[in-house]
Amino acid sequence: SLLQLKLWNKYRVSNIPSLIFIDASTGKVVCRNGLLVIRDDPEGLEFPWGPKPFSEVVAGPLLRNTGQTLDSSALEGSHVGVYFSAHWCPPCRSLTRVLVESYRKIKEAGQKFEILFVSADRSEDSFKQYFSEMPWVAVPYADEARRSRLNRLYGIQGIPTLIVLDSKGDVITRQGRVEVLNDIECREFPWHPKPVLELTDSNAVQLNEGPCLVLFVDSEDDGESEAAKQLIQPIAEKIIAKYKAKEEEA
């Protein structure tokens, strides 16, 4: 029915089963990841399962590949890339190679930036081998509960995923992977979402993230795409501002 379709679209359901908790008084989504929640918290001790701040979910010791540990409070005041990845996954390995270079460039440019590796490896040994190539910090592999809570916090459906946070721990973009691959020189860091994008292979994934307006133009050469961009840019900015004011995802 139409109502069912509206609900599927409203909550961006792309696969089933899917369990989403909402706050009935405001209609806002409390948690997209209901299935993970009830698996991790069968007793309901953490009810009502609302989003917790990043600093609270990540709290505890972090590792460097030298064996040195530091407290998660060391991330405060920096932009943070939360990197969900695993050695057994080839796209993860190729993203890691690019990301190591990006990380170096951003740090050399004097930006406060840290990456936090949240492993989906299948063993501690595999984690250690993979992490040895990474110049950033990681959640200890043995701390499965914290890794799971971070997966839940961001509703991770697949890897590699790179979520970029601002210095307050709020999400700037969930599309860090696309941004890093499209901006090898890191000129656009920290990659605030653009209201209008040129559709490419790598950013087409965003067509699954929510409603999109796709404008087809005749040809590249006669400046038509630039004119089209100027036409829809103010409309896109207005829509994004409207949702931001309501504290909802556009």
PDB file of C-alpha atoms in Angstrom:
ATOM      1  CA  SER A   1       0.000   0.000   0.000  1.00  0.00           C
ATOM      2  CA  LEU A   2       0.969   3.655  -0.333  1.00  0.00           C
ATOM      3  CA  LEU A   3       1.353   4.031   3.429  1.00  0.00           C
ATOM      4  CA  GLN A   4       3.769   1.101   3.581  1.00  0.00           C
ATOM      5  CA  LEU A   5       5.801   2.574   0.747  1.00  0.00           C
ATOM      6  CA  LYS A   6       5.889   5.955   2.499  1.00  0.00           C
ATOM      7  CA  LEU A   7       7.205   4.338   5.686  1.00  0.00           C
ATOM      8  CA  TRP A   8       9.872   2.377   3.777  1.00  0.00           C
ATOM      9  CA  ASN A   9      10.992   5.607   2.107  1.00  0.00           C
ATOM     10  CA  LYS A  10      10.804   7.743   5.228  1.00  0.00           C
ATOM     11  CA  TYR A  11      13.072   5.398   7.164  1.00  0.00           C
ATOM     12  CA  ARG A  12      15.259   4.535   4.138  1.00  0.00           C
ATOM     13  CA  VAL A  13      14.756   0.799   4.550  1.00  0.00           C
ATOM     14  CA  SER A  14      16.743  -1.042   1.911  1.00  0.00           C
ATOM     15  CA  ASN A  15      16.853  -4.538   3.388  1.00  0.00           C
ATOM     16  CA  ILE A  16      14.791  -6.646   5.754  1.00  0.00           C
ATOM     17  CA  PRO A  17      14.410  -7.505   8.543  1.00  0.00           C
ATOM     18  CA  SER A  18      14.904  -3.928   9.742  1.00  0.00           C
ATOM     19  CA  LEU A  19      13.962  -2.643  13.214  1.00  0.00           C
ATOM     20  CA  ILE A  20      13.883   1.107  13.835  1.00  0.00           C
ATOM     21  CA  PHE A  21      13.019   2.739  17.173  1.00  0.00           C
ATOM     22  CA  ILE A  22      11.355   6.149  17.145  1.00  0.00           C
ATOM     23  CA  ASP A  23      10.363   8.577  19.874  1.00  0.00           C
ATOM     24  CA  ALA A  24       6.559   8.685  19.570  1.00  0.00           C
ATOM     25  CA  SER A  25       6.278  12.182  21.045  1.00  0.00           C
ATOM     26  CA  THR A  26       8.575  13.813  18.458  1.00  0.00           C
ATOM     27  CA  GLY A  27       8.549  11.249  15.636  1.00  0.00           C
ATOM     28  CA  LYS A  28      12.360  11.380  15.544  1.00  0.00           C
ATOM     29  CA  VAL A  29      14.442   8.267  14.969  1.00  0.00           C
ATOM     30  CA  VAL A  30      16.065   7.131  18.206  1.00  0.00           C
ATOM     31  CA  CYS A  31      17.927   4.204  16.699  1.00  0.00           C
ATOM     32  CA  ARG A  32      18.142   2.764  13.168  1.00  0.00           C
ATOM     33  CA  ASN A  33      19.921  -0.353  14.286  1.00  0.00           C
ATOM     34  CA  GLY A  34      17.307  -2.128  16.346  1.00  0.00           C
ATOM     35  CA  LEU A  35      18.426  -5.629  15.361  1.00  0.00           C
ATOM     36  CA  LEU A  36      21.967  -5.042  16.597  1.00  0.00           C
ATOM     37  CA  VAL A  37      20.634  -3.414  19.753  1.00  0.00           C
ATOM     38  CA  ILE A  38      18.475  -6.326  20.805  1.00  0.00           C
ATOM     39  CA  ARG A  39      21.290  -8.753  19.969  1.00  0.00           C
ATOM     40  CA  ASP A  40      23.789  -6.804  22.103  1.00  0.00           C
ATOM     41  CA  ASP A  41      21.394  -5.806  24.884  1.00  0.00           C
ATOM     42  CA  PRO A  42      18.849  -8.629  25.203  1.00  0.00           C
ATOM     43  CA  GLU A  43      18.000  -7.625  28.790  1.00  0.00           C
ATOM     44  CA  GLY A  44      17.134  -4.063  27.715  1.00  0.00           C
ATOM     45  CA  LEU A  45      19.568  -2.586  30.260  1.00  0.00           C
ATOM     46  CA  GLU A  46      20.440   0.297  27.918  1.00  0.00           C
ATOM     47  CA  PHE A  47      16.825   1.127  27.029  1.00  0.00           C
ATOM     48  CA  PRO A  48      15.693   3.550  25.424  1.00  0.00           C
ATOM     49  CA  TRP A  49      18.716   2.969  23.138  1.00  0.00           C
ATOM     50  CA  GLY A  50      19.004   6.605  22.054  1.00  0.00           C
ATOM     51  CA  PRO A  51      22.153   7.860  20.356  1.00  0.00           C
ATOM     52  CA  LYS A  52      24.949   8.485  22.842  1.00  0.00           C
ATOM     53  CA  PRO A  53      27.711  11.001  22.241  1.00  0.00           C
ATOM     54  CA  PHE A  54      30.787   9.600  20.485  1.00  0.00           C
ATOM     55  CA  SER A  55      33.008  10.493  23.465  1.00  0.00           C
ATOM     56  CA  GLU A  56      30.874   8.291  25.731  1.00  0.00           C
ATOM     57  CA  VAL A  57      30.738   5.300  23.367  1.00  0.00           C
ATOM     58  CA  VAL A  58      34.478   5.390  22.620  1.00  0.00           C
ATOM     59  CA  ALA A  59      35.549   5.945  26.254  1.00  0.00           C
ATOM     60  CA  GLY A  60      38.503   3.777  27.313  1.00  0.00           C
ATOM     61  CA  PRO A  61      42.060   2.963  26.273  1.00  0.00           C
ATOM     62  CA  LEU A  62      43.144   3.118  22.621  1.00  0.00           C
ATOM     63  CA  LEU A  63      46.172   1.479  20.996  1.00  0.00           C
ATOM     64  CA  ARG A  64      48.960   2.559  18.701  1.00  0.00           C
ATOM     65  CA  ASN A  65      50.689  -0.132  16.643  1.00  0.00           C
ATOM     66  CA  THR A  66      53.849   0.454  18.675  1.00  0.00           C
ATOM     67  CA  GLY A  67      52.014  -1.120  21.619  1.00  0.00           C
ATOM     68  CA  GLN A  68      51.675   2.244  23.357  1.00  0.00           C
ATOM     69  CA  THR A  69      48.200   2.955  24.825  1.00  0.00           C
ATOM     70  CA  LEU A  70      46.472   6.291  25.279  1.00  0.00           C
ATOM     71  CA  ASP A  71      43.111   7.363  26.649  1.00  0.00           C
ATOM     72  CA  SER A  72      40.259   8.143  24.255  1.00  0.00           C
ATOM     73  CA  SER A  73      40.127  11.670  25.727  1.00  0.00           C
ATOM     74  CA  ALA A  74      43.221  12.343  23.550  1.00  0.00           C
ATOM     75  CA  LEU A  75      40.818  12.564  20.571  1.00  0.00           C
ATOM     76  CA  GLU A  76      39.039  15.606  22.011  1.00  0.00           C
ATOM     77  CA  GLY A  77      39.431  18.782  19.976  1.00  0.00           C
ATOM     78  CA  SER A  78      40.441  16.904  16.792  1.00  0.00           C
ATOM     79  CA  HIS A  79      38.501  15.943  13.715  1.00  0.00           C
ATOM     80  CA  VAL A  80      38.174  12.151  13.859  1.00  0.00           C
ATOM     81  CA  GLY A  81      37.752   9.601  11.079  1.00  0.00           C
ATOM     82  CA  VAL A  82      36.083   6.486  12.523  1.00  0.00           C
ATOM     83  CA  TYR A  83      37.325   3.742  10.208  1.00  0.00           C
ATOM     84  CA  PHE A  84      35.433   0.425  10.068  1.00  0.00           C
ATOM     85  CA  SER A  85      37.609  -2.016   8.151  1.00  0.00           C
ATOM     86  CA  ALA A  86      39.125  -5.506   8.047  1.00  0.00           C
ATOM     87  CA  HIS A  87      42.120  -7.189   6.453  1.00  0.00           C
ATOM     88  CA  TRP A  88      40.047  -9.974   4.813  1.00  0.00           C
ATOM     89  CA  CYS A  89      38.175  -7.393   2.685  1.00  0.00           C
ATOM     90  CA  PRO A  90      40.089  -6.302  -0.486  1.00  0.00           C
ATOM     91  CA  PRO A  91      38.309  -2.897  -0.880  1.00  0.00           C
ATOM     92  CA  CYS A  92      39.311  -2.170   2.739  1.00  0.00           C
ATOM     93  CA  ARG A  93      42.965  -2.893   2.051  1.00  0.00           C
ATOM     94  CA  SER A  94      43.027  -0.655  -1.018  1.00  0.00           C
ATOM     95  CA  LEU A  95      41.273   2.184   0.876  1.00  0.00           C
ATOM     96  CA  THR A  96      43.772   1.848   3.732  1.00  0.00           C
ATOM     97  CA  ARG A  97      46.681   2.423   1.343  1.00  0.00           C
ATOM     98  CA  VAL A  98      45.103   5.690   0.127  1.00  0.00           C
ATOM     99  CA  LEU A  99      44.026   6.697   3.623  1.00  0.00           C
ATOM    100  CA  VAL A 100      47.580   6.395   5.023  1.00  0.00           C
ATOM    101  CA  GLU A 101      48.680   9.025   2.472  1.00  0.00           C
ATOM    102  CA  SER A 102      45.651  11.255   3.124  1.00  0.00           C
ATOM    103  CA  TYR A 103      46.254  11.089   6.873  1.00  0.00           C
ATOM    104  CA  ARG A 104      49.885  12.135   6.382  1.00  0.00           C
ATOM    105  CA  LYS A 105      48.910  15.060   4.105  1.00  0.00           C
ATOM    106  CA  ILE A 106      46.237  16.344   6.492  1.00  0.00           C
ATOM    107  CA  LYS A 107      48.589  16.158   9.502  1.00  0.00           C
ATOM    108  CA  GLU A 108      51.398  17.844   7.543  1.00  0.00           C
ATOM    109  CA  ALA A 109      49.008  20.672   6.661  1.00  0.00           C
ATOM    110  CA  GLY A 110      48.737  21.311  10.410  1.00  0.00           C
ATOM    111  CA  GLN A 111      45.153  20.075  10.828  1.00  0.00           C
ATOM    112  CA  LYS A 112      44.098  18.365  14.066  1.00  0.00           C
ATOM    113  CA  PHE A 113      43.008  15.002  12.719  1.00  0.00           C
ATOM    114  CA  GLU A 114      43.020  11.475  14.082  1.00  0.00           C
ATOM    115  CA  ILE A 115      41.726   8.196  12.673  1.00  0.00           C
ATOM    116  CA  LEU A 116      40.221   5.509  14.892  1.00  0.00           C
ATOM    117  CA  PHE A 117      40.335   1.974  13.472  1.00  0.00           C
ATOM    118  CA  VAL A 118      37.387  -0.210  14.493  1.00  0.00           C
ATOM    119  CA  SER A 119      38.313  -3.693  13.344  1.00  0.00           C
ATOM    120  CA  ALA A 120      36.027  -6.302  11.819  1.00  0.00           C
ATOM    121  CA  ASP A 121      38.924  -8.771  11.532  1.00  0.00           C
ATOM    122  CA  ARG A 122      38.289 -12.412  12.310  1.00  0.00           C
ATOM    123  CA  SER A 123      41.173 -12.904  14.728  1.00  0.00           C
ATOM    124  CA  GLU A 124      43.530 -10.944  16.958  1.00  0.00           C
ATOM    125  CA  ASP A 125      46.473 -11.980  14.738  1.00  0.00           C
ATOM    126  CA  SER A 126      44.814 -10.696  11.600  1.00  0.00           C
ATOM    127  CA  PHE A 127      43.987  -7.439  13.436  1.00  0.00           C
ATOM    128  CA  LYS A 128      47.629  -7.042  14.524  1.00  0.00           C
ATOM    129  CA  GLN A 129      48.957  -7.683  11.024  1.00  0.00           C
ATOM    130  CA  TYR A 130      46.538  -5.151   9.479  1.00  0.00           C
ATOM    131  CA  PHE A 131      47.004  -2.537  12.207  1.00  0.00           C
ATOM    132  CA  SER A 132      50.797  -2.705  11.784  1.00  0.00           C
ATOM    133  CA  GLU A 133      50.315  -0.793   8.476  1.00  0.00           C
ATOM    134  CA  MET A 134      48.319   2.009  10.123  1.00  0.00           C
ATOM    135  CA  PRO A 135      49.837   5.185  11.635  1.00  0.00           C
ATOM    136  CA  TRP A 136      46.731   5.992  13.723  1.00  0.00           C
ATOM    137  CA  VAL A 137      44.912   4.598  16.780  1.00  0.00           C
ATOM    138  CA  ALA A 138      42.582   1.626  17.252  1.00  0.00           C
ATOM    139  CA  VAL A 139      40.044   0.230  19.676  1.00  0.00           C
ATOM    140  CA  PRO A 140      41.705  -2.861  21.212  1.00  0.00           C
ATOM    141  CA  TYR A 141      40.559  -5.975  19.349  1.00  0.00           C
ATOM    142  CA  ALA A 142      39.702  -7.759  22.601  1.00  0.00           C
ATOM    143  CA  ASP A 143      37.209  -5.012  23.516  1.00  0.00           C
ATOM    144  CA  GLU A 144      34.430  -6.506  21.449  1.00  0.00           C
ATOM    145  CA  ALA A 145      31.691  -4.672  23.351  1.00  0.00           C
ATOM    146  CA  ARG A 146      33.124  -1.247  22.505  1.00  0.00           C
ATOM    147  CA  ARG A 147      33.666  -2.187  18.852  1.00  0.00           C
ATOM    148  CA  SER A 148      30.059  -3.368  18.683  1.00  0.00           C
ATOM    149  CA  ARG A 149      28.747  -0.174  20.332  1.00  0.00           C
ATOM    150  CA  LEU A 150      30.570   1.950  17.730  1.00  0.00           C
ATOM    151  CA  ASN A 151      29.104  -0.168  14.911  1.00  0.00           C
ATOM    152  CA  ARG A 152      25.695   0.362  16.457  1.00  0.00           C
ATOM    153  CA  LEU A 153      26.153   4.097  16.983  1.00  0.00           C
ATOM    154  CA  TYR A 154      26.695   4.654  13.250  1.00  0.00           C
ATOM    155  CA  GLY A 155      24.484   1.853  11.918  1.00  0.00           C
ATOM    156  CA  ILE A 156      27.351   0.279   9.973  1.00  0.00           C
ATOM    157  CA  GLN A 157      25.984  -1.977   7.220  1.00  0.00           C
ATOM    158  CA  GLY A 158      29.171  -2.761   5.326  1.00  0.00           C
ATOM    159  CA  ILE A 159      32.920  -2.135   5.214  1.00  0.00           C
ATOM    160  CA  PRO A 160      35.014  -0.196   4.490  1.00  0.00           C
ATOM    161  CA  THR A 161      33.156   2.743   6.050  1.00  0.00           C
ATOM    162  CA  LEU A 162      34.816   5.999   7.108  1.00  0.00           C
ATOM    163  CA  ILE A 163      32.714   8.379   9.206  1.00  0.00           C
ATOM    164  CA  VAL A 164      34.220  11.848   9.625  1.00  0.00           C
ATOM    165  CA  LEU A 165      33.418  13.717  12.855  1.00  0.00           C
ATOM    166  CA  ASP A 166      34.009  17.345  13.765  1.00  0.00           C
ATOM    167  CA  SER A 167      35.936  18.366  16.870  1.00  0.00           C
ATOM    168  CA  LYS A 168      32.741  18.117  18.951  1.00  0.00           C
ATOM    169  CA  GLY A 169      32.119  14.510  17.844  1.00  0.00           C
ATOM    170  CA  ASP A 170      29.218  15.338  15.489  1.00  0.00           C
ATOM    171  CA  VAL A 171      29.058  13.623  12.070  1.00  0.00           C
ATOM    172  CA  ILE A 172      30.274  15.736   9.131  1.00  0.00           C
ATOM    173  CA  THR A 173      29.926  12.947   6.574  1.00  0.00           C
ATOM    174  CA  ARG A 174      29.266   9.220   6.462  1.00  0.00           C
ATOM    175  CA  GLN A 175      30.790   9.133   2.955  1.00  0.00           C
ATOM    176  CA  GLY A 176      34.427   9.460   4.011  1.00  0.00           C
ATOM    177  CA  ARG A 177      35.457   6.646   1.677  1.00  0.00           C
ATOM    178  CA  VAL A 178      34.037   8.453  -1.382  1.00  0.00           C
ATOM    179  CA  GLU A 179      35.531  11.770  -0.254  1.00  0.00           C
ATOM    180  CA  VAL A 180      39.025  10.367   0.293  1.00  0.00           C
ATOM    181  CA  LEU A 181      39.057   8.611  -3.083  1.00  0.00           C
ATOM    182  CA  ASN A 182      37.696  11.694  -4.905  1.00  0.00           C
ATOM    183  CA  ASP A 183      40.025  14.181  -3.201  1.00  0.00           C
ATOM    184  CA  ILE A 184      43.494  12.625  -3.195  1.00  0.00           C
ATOM    185  CA  GLU A 185      45.106  15.989  -2.338  1.00  0.00           C
ATOM    186  CA  CYS A 186      42.706  16.438   0.647  1.00  0.00           C
ATOM    187  CA  ARG A 187      41.910  19.994  -0.435  1.00  0.00           C
ATOM    188  CA  GLU A 188      38.277  19.680   0.657  1.00  0.00           C
ATOM    189  CA  PHE A 189      39.032  18.242   4.130  1.00  0.00           C
ATOM    190  CA  PRO A 190      36.987  17.802   6.393  1.00  0.00           C
ATOM    191  CA  TRP A 191      34.598  17.099   3.535  1.00  0.00           C
ATOM    192  CA  HIS A 192      31.406  18.892   4.498  1.00  0.00           C
ATOM    193  CA  PRO A 193      28.664  17.537   2.201  1.00  0.00           C
ATOM    194  CA  LYS A 194      28.069  19.625  -0.919  1.00  0.00           C
ATOM    195  CA  PRO A 195      24.457  20.476  -1.725  1.00  0.00           C
ATOM    196  CA  VAL A 196      25.023  19.553  -5.401  1.00  0.00           C
ATOM    197  CA  LEU A 197      27.335  16.807  -6.656  1.00  0.00           C
ATOM    198  CA  GLU A 198      28.366  15.694 -10.085  1.00  0.00           C
ATOM    199  CA  LEU A 199      27.286  12.054 -10.328  1.00  0.00           C
ATOM    200  CA  THR A 200      30.242   9.667 -10.543  1.00  0.00           C
ATOM    201  CA  ASP A 201      30.786   5.923 -10.060  1.00  0.00           C
ATOM    202  CA  SER A 202      32.157   6.463  -6.595  1.00  0.00           C
ATOM    203  CA  ASN A 203      29.461   8.762  -5.202  1.00  0.00           C
ATOM    204  CA  ALA A 204      26.476   6.957  -6.807  1.00  0.00           C
ATOM    205  CA  VAL A 205      26.131   5.079  -3.493  1.00  0.00           C
ATOM    206  CA  GLN A 206      24.413   8.210  -2.158  1.00  0.00           C
ATOM    207  CA  LEU A 207      21.411   7.471  -4.373  1.00  0.00           C
ATOM    208  CA  ASN A 208      20.586   4.769  -1.794  1.00  0.00           C
ATOM    209  CA  GLU A 209      20.894   7.113   1.180  1.00  0.00           C
ATOM    210  CA  GLY A 210      17.674   9.074   0.703  1.00  0.00           C
ATOM    211  CA  PRO A 211      15.581  11.012  -1.805  1.00  0.00           C
ATOM    212  CA  CYS A 212      17.684  12.517  -4.612  1.00  0.00           C
ATOM    213  CA  LEU A 213      17.010  14.900  -7.457  1.00  0.00           C
ATOM    214  CA  VAL A 214      18.982  13.926 -10.560  1.00  0.00           C
ATOM    215  CA  LEU A 215      19.297  16.540 -13.287  1.00  0.00           C
ATOM    216  CA  PHE A 216      20.461  15.362 -16.709  1.00  0.00           C
ATOM    217  CA  VAL A 217      22.155  17.906 -18.946  1.00  0.00           C
ATOM    218  CA  ASP A 218      22.833  17.786 -22.640  1.00  0.00           C
ATOM    219  CA  SER A 219      26.552  18.158 -22.904  1.00  0.00           C
ATOM    220  CA  GLU A 220      29.620  18.994 -20.897  1.00  0.00           C
ATOM    221  CA  ASP A 221      31.337  21.353 -23.356  1.00  0.00           C
ATOM    222  CA  ASP A 222      29.039  24.349 -23.740  1.00  0.00           C
ATOM    223  CA  GLY A 223      28.985  25.204 -20.034  1.00  0.00           C
ATOM    224  CA  GLU A 224      25.562  23.640 -19.662  1.00  0.00           C
ATOM    225  CA  SER A 225      26.431  21.626 -16.578  1.00  0.00           C
ATOM    226  CA  GLU A 226      27.751  24.777 -14.857  1.00  0.00           C
ATOM    227  CA  ALA A 227      24.510  26.636 -15.677  1.00  0.00           C
ATOM    228  CA  ALA A 228      22.468  23.697 -14.378  1.00  0.00           C
ATOM    229  CA  LYS A 229      24.513  23.664 -11.171  1.00  0.00           C
ATOM    230  CA  GLN A 230      23.860  27.359 -10.598  1.00  0.00           C
ATOM    231  CA  LEU A 231      20.171  26.726 -11.143  1.00  0.00           C
ATOM    232  CA  ILE A 232      19.813  23.960  -8.537  1.00  0.00           C
ATOM    233  CA  GLN A 233      22.473  25.048  -6.016  1.00  0.00           C
ATOM    234  CA  PRO A 234      20.245  27.646  -4.228  1.00  0.00           C
ATOM    235  CA  ILE A 235      17.311  25.206  -4.167  1.00  0.00           C
ATOM    236  CA  ALA A 236      19.487  22.474  -2.651  1.00  0.00           C
ATOM    237  CA  GLU A 237      20.943  24.872  -0.056  1.00  0.00           C
ATOM    238  CA  LYS A 238      17.439  25.952   0.974  1.00  0.00           C
ATOM    239  CA  ILE A 239      16.244  22.359   1.444  1.00  0.00           C
ATOM    240  CA  ILE A 240      19.331  21.415   3.473  1.00  0.00           C
ATOM    241  CA  ALA A 241      18.951  24.519   5.677  1.00  0.00           C
ATOM    242  CA  LYS A 242      15.292  23.668   6.308  1.00  0.00           C
ATOM    243  CA  TYR A 243      16.092  20.159   7.542  1.00  0.00           C
ATOM    244  CA  LYS A 244      19.065  21.390   9.555  1.00  0.00           C
ATOM    245  CA  ALA A 245      16.767  23.827  11.394  1.00  0.00           C
ATOM    246  CA  LYS A 246      14.494  20.881  12.246  1.00  0.00           C
ATOM    247  CA  GLU A 247      17.579  18.873  13.311  1.00  0.00           C
ATOM    248  CA  GLU A 248      16.678  16.167  10.805  1.00  0.00           C
ATOM    249  CA  GLU A 249      18.662  14.499   8.044  1.00  0.00           C
ATOM    250  CA  ALA A 250      17.937  16.160   4.718  1.00  0.00           C
TER     251      ALA A 250
END
